[in-house]
Short mmCIF file of C-alpha atoms and ligand atoms in Angstrom, two decimals:
data_model
loop_
_atom_site.label_atom_id
_atom_site.label_comp_id
_atom_site.label_asym_id
_atom_site.label_seq_id
_atom_site.Cartn_x
_atom_site.Cartn_y
_atom_site.Cartn_z
CA MET A 1 -1.58 -13.62 10.10
CA ASN A 2 1.34 -11.48 8.79
CA LEU A 3 0.84 -10.16 5.09
CA ILE A 4 2.74 -8.22 2.93
CA LEU A 5 0.74 -6.40 0.54
CA MET A 6 2.13 -5.47 -3.45
CA GLY A 7 1.77 -4.20 -6.30
CA LEU A 8 2.49 -0.81 -8.34
CA PRO A 9 0.74 2.47 -7.11
CA GLY A 10 -2.63 2.19 -8.22
CA ALA A 11 -2.68 -1.37 -8.46
CA GLY A 12 -5.99 -0.88 -5.39
CA LYS A 13 -3.60 -1.57 -2.23
CA GLY A 14 -5.19 0.05 0.06
CA THR A 15 -8.69 -0.33 -1.39
CA GLN A 16 -7.92 -4.42 -0.67
CA ALA A 17 -6.55 -3.47 2.46
CA GLU A 18 -9.66 -1.65 3.88
CA LYS A 19 -11.64 -4.50 2.88
CA ILE A 20 -9.62 -7.53 4.69
CA VAL A 21 -9.60 -5.14 8.08
CA VAL A 22 -13.14 -5.81 8.21
CA LYS A 23 -12.41 -9.41 7.55
CA TYR A 24 -9.33 -10.15 9.59
CA PRO A 25 -8.49 -7.87 12.46
CA ILE A 26 -5.09 -6.61 11.54
CA ALA A 27 -3.05 -4.17 11.91
CA HIS A 28 -2.83 -1.98 8.21
CA ILE A 29 0.49 -0.57 7.40
CA SER A 30 0.50 2.45 4.51
CA THR A 31 4.27 3.53 4.78
CA GLY A 32 2.77 6.19 2.54
CA ASP A 33 0.34 7.13 4.47
CA MET A 34 2.87 7.05 7.78
CA PHE A 35 4.82 9.16 5.62
CA ARG A 36 2.01 11.61 4.52
CA ALA A 37 0.27 11.80 7.40
CA ALA A 38 4.09 13.20 8.88
CA MET A 39 3.89 15.84 6.86
CA ALA A 40 0.54 17.01 7.52
CA ASN A 41 2.25 17.34 10.98
CA GLY A 42 4.75 18.64 9.89
CA THR A 43 7.29 16.47 12.40
CA GLU A 44 10.79 15.55 11.58
CA LEU A 45 10.35 12.47 9.55
CA GLY A 46 7.73 14.39 7.31
CA LYS A 47 10.23 17.15 6.49
CA GLN A 48 12.34 14.70 5.52
CA ALA A 49 10.09 12.45 3.43
CA LYS A 50 9.18 15.10 1.50
CA SER A 51 11.31 16.13 -0.65
CA TYR A 52 11.58 12.53 -2.40
CA MET A 53 7.34 12.23 -2.00
CA ASP A 54 7.29 15.73 -4.12
CA GLN A 55 9.25 14.00 -6.65
CA GLY A 56 7.82 10.42 -7.07
CA GLN A 57 11.17 8.82 -5.30
CA LEU A 58 11.53 6.20 -2.31
CA VAL A 59 12.62 7.96 1.37
CA PRO A 60 15.41 7.06 1.68
CA ASP A 61 15.36 3.00 3.02
CA GLU A 62 17.45 3.25 6.50
CA VAL A 63 14.11 6.03 7.34
CA THR A 64 11.92 3.43 5.82
CA GLU A 65 13.46 0.22 8.00
CA GLY A 66 13.15 2.61 10.89
CA LEU A 67 9.85 3.58 10.75
CA VAL A 68 8.65 -0.11 9.73
CA LYS A 69 10.53 -1.17 12.64
CA GLU A 70 9.15 1.13 15.48
CA ARG A 71 6.08 0.03 14.23
CA LEU A 72 5.48 -3.66 13.71
CA GLN A 73 6.43 -3.35 17.25
CA GLU A 74 3.04 -1.02 18.70
CA PRO A 75 0.60 -3.83 20.71
CA ASP A 76 -2.41 -4.19 17.38
CA THR A 77 0.27 -5.68 15.24
CA GLU A 78 0.10 -8.97 18.04
CA SER A 79 -2.99 -10.22 16.26
CA GLY A 80 -0.90 -9.58 12.84
CA TYR A 81 0.19 -7.07 10.23
CA MET A 82 -0.24 -6.26 6.91
CA LEU A 83 2.04 -4.10 5.13
CA ASP A 84 1.04 -2.32 2.04
CA GLY A 85 3.95 -0.03 0.11
CA PHE A 86 6.60 -1.71 2.12
CA PRO A 87 9.29 -3.39 1.51
CA ARG A 88 9.94 -1.57 -1.88
CA THR A 89 13.17 -2.73 -2.61
CA ILE A 90 15.20 -5.89 -1.78
CA ALA A 91 17.55 -4.04 0.82
CA GLN A 92 13.67 -3.32 2.85
CA ALA A 93 12.72 -6.80 1.62
CA GLU A 94 15.64 -8.18 3.93
CA ALA A 95 15.83 -5.32 6.23
CA LEU A 96 12.30 -6.64 6.75
CA THR A 97 13.87 -10.18 7.44
CA ASP A 98 16.18 -9.86 9.50
CA ILE A 99 12.77 -7.55 12.33
CA THR A 100 10.55 -9.96 11.41
CA ALA A 101 12.78 -12.64 12.74
CA GLU A 102 14.02 -9.88 15.84
CA LEU A 103 10.55 -9.49 17.08
CA ASN A 104 9.22 -13.56 15.92
CA LYS A 105 6.81 -12.13 13.51
CA PRO A 106 7.35 -14.08 10.28
CA LEU A 107 5.01 -13.56 7.18
CA ASP A 108 3.08 -15.99 6.20
CA ALA A 109 2.31 -14.51 3.21
CA VAL A 110 3.07 -11.99 0.16
CA ILE A 111 -0.30 -11.05 -1.51
CA ASN A 112 0.47 -9.21 -5.09
CA ILE A 113 -2.25 -7.76 -7.01
CA ASP A 114 -1.21 -7.37 -10.88
CA VAL A 115 -2.69 -4.98 -13.00
CA ASP A 116 -0.73 -3.92 -16.66
CA PRO A 117 0.79 -0.72 -15.76
CA LYS A 118 -0.76 1.32 -19.47
CA ILE A 119 -4.47 1.16 -17.16
CA LEU A 120 -2.98 2.23 -13.72
CA ALA A 121 -1.67 5.95 -14.20
CA ASP A 122 -5.69 7.09 -14.96
CA ARG A 123 -6.39 5.00 -12.35
CA LEU A 124 -3.83 7.04 -10.31
CA SER A 125 -5.07 10.55 -11.67
CA ALA A 126 -9.06 9.68 -10.84
CA ARG A 127 -8.29 8.66 -7.17
CA TYR A 128 -9.43 10.71 -4.78
CA ILE A 129 -9.58 9.87 -0.37
CA CYS A 130 -12.03 11.03 1.97
CA LYS A 131 -9.77 13.85 3.99
CA THR A 132 -11.23 12.05 7.92
CA CYS A 133 -10.65 8.83 7.67
CA GLY A 134 -8.25 8.28 4.75
CA ALA A 135 -10.78 5.79 2.20
CA THR A 136 -9.92 5.89 -1.17
CA TYR A 137 -12.33 6.51 -3.82
CA ASN A 138 -12.31 6.87 -7.80
CA LYS A 139 -13.60 9.37 -9.80
CA LEU A 140 -13.62 6.79 -12.65
CA TYR A 141 -14.59 3.28 -10.92
CA HIS A 142 -15.55 3.79 -7.76
CA ASN A 143 -17.25 6.36 -6.00
CA PRO A 144 -19.25 6.57 -2.26
CA LYS A 145 -23.02 5.30 -2.82
CA VAL A 146 -24.12 8.59 -1.45
CA GLU A 147 -22.82 11.53 -3.68
CA GLY A 148 -20.45 13.67 -1.94
CA THR A 149 -20.44 11.32 1.30
CA CYS A 150 -17.74 8.84 2.63
CA ASP A 151 -19.09 5.34 2.57
CA ARG A 152 -16.84 4.80 5.58
CA CYS A 153 -17.12 7.62 8.25
CA GLY A 154 -19.51 10.55 6.30
CA GLY A 155 -16.55 13.50 5.92
CA HIS A 156 -18.21 15.07 3.53
CA GLU A 157 -13.71 16.57 2.32
CA PHE A 158 -12.40 14.78 -0.41
CA PHE A 159 -8.56 15.12 -1.67
CA GLN A 160 -5.54 14.34 -4.05
CA ARG A 161 -2.43 13.02 -3.97
CA ASP A 162 -0.30 15.80 -4.68
CA ASP A 163 1.82 12.86 -6.56
CA ASP A 164 -1.31 11.61 -7.90
CA LYS A 165 -1.14 14.71 -10.23
CA PRO A 166 -0.19 13.78 -14.15
CA GLU A 167 3.40 15.24 -14.08
CA THR A 168 4.85 12.81 -10.56
CA VAL A 169 1.95 9.78 -11.37
CA GLN A 170 4.82 8.72 -14.65
CA ASN A 171 7.88 8.98 -12.70
CA ARG A 172 6.64 7.38 -9.65
CA LEU A 173 5.32 4.07 -11.58
CA GLN A 174 8.09 3.89 -13.54
CA VAL A 175 10.11 3.69 -10.05
CA ASN A 176 8.15 1.66 -9.22
CA ILE A 177 7.64 -1.52 -12.33
CA GLU A 178 11.52 -1.43 -12.43
CA MET A 179 12.00 -2.25 -8.51
CA ASN A 180 8.95 -4.65 -8.04
CA THR A 181 9.95 -8.00 -10.48
CA PRO A 182 13.07 -8.48 -8.35
CA LEU A 183 10.58 -8.05 -5.07
CA LEU A 184 8.32 -10.45 -6.87
CA ASP A 185 10.95 -13.28 -6.75
CA PHE A 186 12.71 -12.26 -3.77
CA TYR A 187 9.20 -14.12 -2.17
CA ALA A 188 8.81 -16.57 -4.46
CA ASP A 189 12.02 -18.15 -3.95
CA ARG A 190 10.66 -18.30 -0.47
CA LYS A 191 7.94 -19.66 -1.72
CA LEU A 192 5.58 -17.01 0.56
CA LEU A 193 4.80 -14.95 -3.12
CA TYR A 194 0.53 -15.55 -4.01
CA THR A 195 -0.77 -12.97 -7.24
CA VAL A 196 -3.68 -12.02 -8.30
CA ASN A 197 -5.55 -10.39 -10.92
CA GLY A 198 -5.92 -6.82 -9.68
CA ASP A 199 -8.04 -6.37 -13.35
CA GLN A 200 -10.99 -6.61 -12.51
CA ASP A 201 -13.87 -5.14 -10.47
CA ILE A 202 -12.36 -4.39 -7.05
CA ASP A 203 -15.35 -6.44 -5.51
CA ALA A 204 -13.69 -9.87 -7.26
CA VAL A 205 -10.21 -8.88 -6.91
CA PHE A 206 -11.74 -9.40 -2.60
CA ALA A 207 -13.09 -12.98 -3.16
CA GLU A 208 -9.36 -13.91 -4.84
CA ILE A 209 -7.69 -12.23 -1.97
CA GLU A 210 -10.12 -13.65 0.05
CA LYS A 211 -9.80 -17.01 -0.98
CA ILE A 212 -6.12 -17.22 -0.73
CA LEU A 213 -6.73 -15.69 3.12
CA ALA A 214 -9.06 -18.69 4.00
CA ALA A 215 -7.11 -21.36 2.44
CA MET A 216 -4.24 -19.73 5.30
CA ALA A 217 -6.15 -18.98 8.22
P1 LIG H 1 -1.89 1.56 -4.32
O1 LIG H 1 -3.35 1.74 -2.77
O2 LIG H 1 -2.35 0.86 -4.37
O3 LIG H 1 -1.76 2.57 -4.52
P2 LIG H 1 -5.52 2.04 -4.41
O4 LIG H 1 -6.33 1.54 -3.09
O5 LIG H 1 -5.70 3.42 -3.38
O6 LIG H 1 -4.18 2.15 -4.76
O7 LIG H 1 -6.30 2.46 -5.56
C1 LIG H 1 -5.77 3.64 -6.75
C2 LIG H 1 -6.70 3.72 -6.98
O8 LIG H 1 -7.69 3.13 -8.34
C3 LIG H 1 -8.31 4.73 -6.52
O9 LIG H 1 -8.87 5.44 -7.21
C4 LIG H 1 -9.61 3.04 -6.34
O10 LIG H 1 -10.16 4.06 -5.97
C5 LIG H 1 -9.01 2.36 -7.23
N1 LIG H 1 -9.57 0.87 -7.65
C6 LIG H 1 -8.79 0.10 -7.28
N2 LIG H 1 -8.93 -1.09 -7.29
C7 LIG H 1 -9.75 -0.86 -8.69
C8 LIG H 1 -10.13 -1.38 -9.37
N3 LIG H 1 -10.04 -3.72 -9.23
N4 LIG H 1 -10.80 -1.90 -10.25
C9 LIG H 1 -10.92 -0.03 -10.74
N5 LIG H 1 -10.25 0.86 -9.92
C10 LIG H 1 -9.69 0.71 -8.30
P1 LIG H 2 2.02 4.59 -1.26
O1 LIG H 2 1.41 5.81 -0.89
O2 LIG H 2 2.72 3.96 -1.41
O3 LIG H 2 1.74 4.99 -3.30
O4 LIG H 2 4.01 6.09 -1.34
C1 LIG H 2 3.40 7.52 -1.46
C2 LIG H 2 5.08 7.83 -1.30
O5 LIG H 2 5.99 7.40 0.03
C3 LIG H 2 6.14 6.87 -2.99
O6 LIG H 2 6.03 6.91 -3.96
C4 LIG H 2 7.31 7.73 -1.41
O7 LIG H 2 7.69 8.91 -1.86
C5 LIG H 2 7.39 7.16 -0.06
N1 LIG H 2 6.91 5.87 0.00
C6 LIG H 2 5.87 4.99 0.49
N2 LIG H 2 6.66 3.92 1.07
C7 LIG H 2 8.54 3.52 0.64
C8 LIG H 2 8.58 3.11 0.96
N3 LIG H 2 8.33 1.61 1.60
N4 LIG H 2 10.01 2.70 0.59
C9 LIG H 2 10.52 4.61 0.70
N5 LIG H 2 9.67 5.72 -0.04
C10 LIG H 2 7.78 5.07 0.40
#
């Protein structure tokens, strides 16, 4: 099963991806996570990405497309993949069509998590992440079952992403809102688009996604 998870920053892509991979053994590929890991490791890619990410801007298409092309050749994508945060531009979507054709790993579905942008800035400002495993939490909506202990790995250290701070959030949302509509049209035209209501609790969103995936499996 080869998927794209779409939705504005904060829509719940990472949160739902965590739940999807528990049920389906597919590779979760988050370009944002890959850039953050590269930055943390001080690699050349991380240095290139940093200046863009710090301002809430997109990393240039060539850089991002190269990263995804390499990642889709890893063995764990043989059972399927789920892209999260890519594509974000029409050029990236077109590149992905070529990459998946070349690798013979065509897309099966694009799942769009739809949320009113007005509530996303608040969600993003309240997001925090486990330092050890990357699991996502929210001060307002989704805290670990045991306070201060990650549900997934038992870790005790958490951080807030630099780009979730108020000065960057608005710019990121604006950049992404403008780019999202043409991408949704791109995949609707290709009959690949499924939209779920992301403005309900996390389990209810997952139930909608499960229905779509069950019908495909
Ligand atoms: P994305 O990967 O799309 O940027 P995340 O999955 O990181 O979004 O979710 C953004 C924030 O909102 C996180 O703090 C997450 O815990 C929270 N969140 C995710 N889904 C929901 C939901 N359905 N209702 C309320 N908060 C949510
Ligand atoms: P995310 O974790 O998906 O919110 O991404 C965080 C940041 O990483 C974005 O604001 C961009 O700077 C960069 N990024 C992630 N995915 C892409 C992409 N597909 N194209 C360009 N930049 C990206």
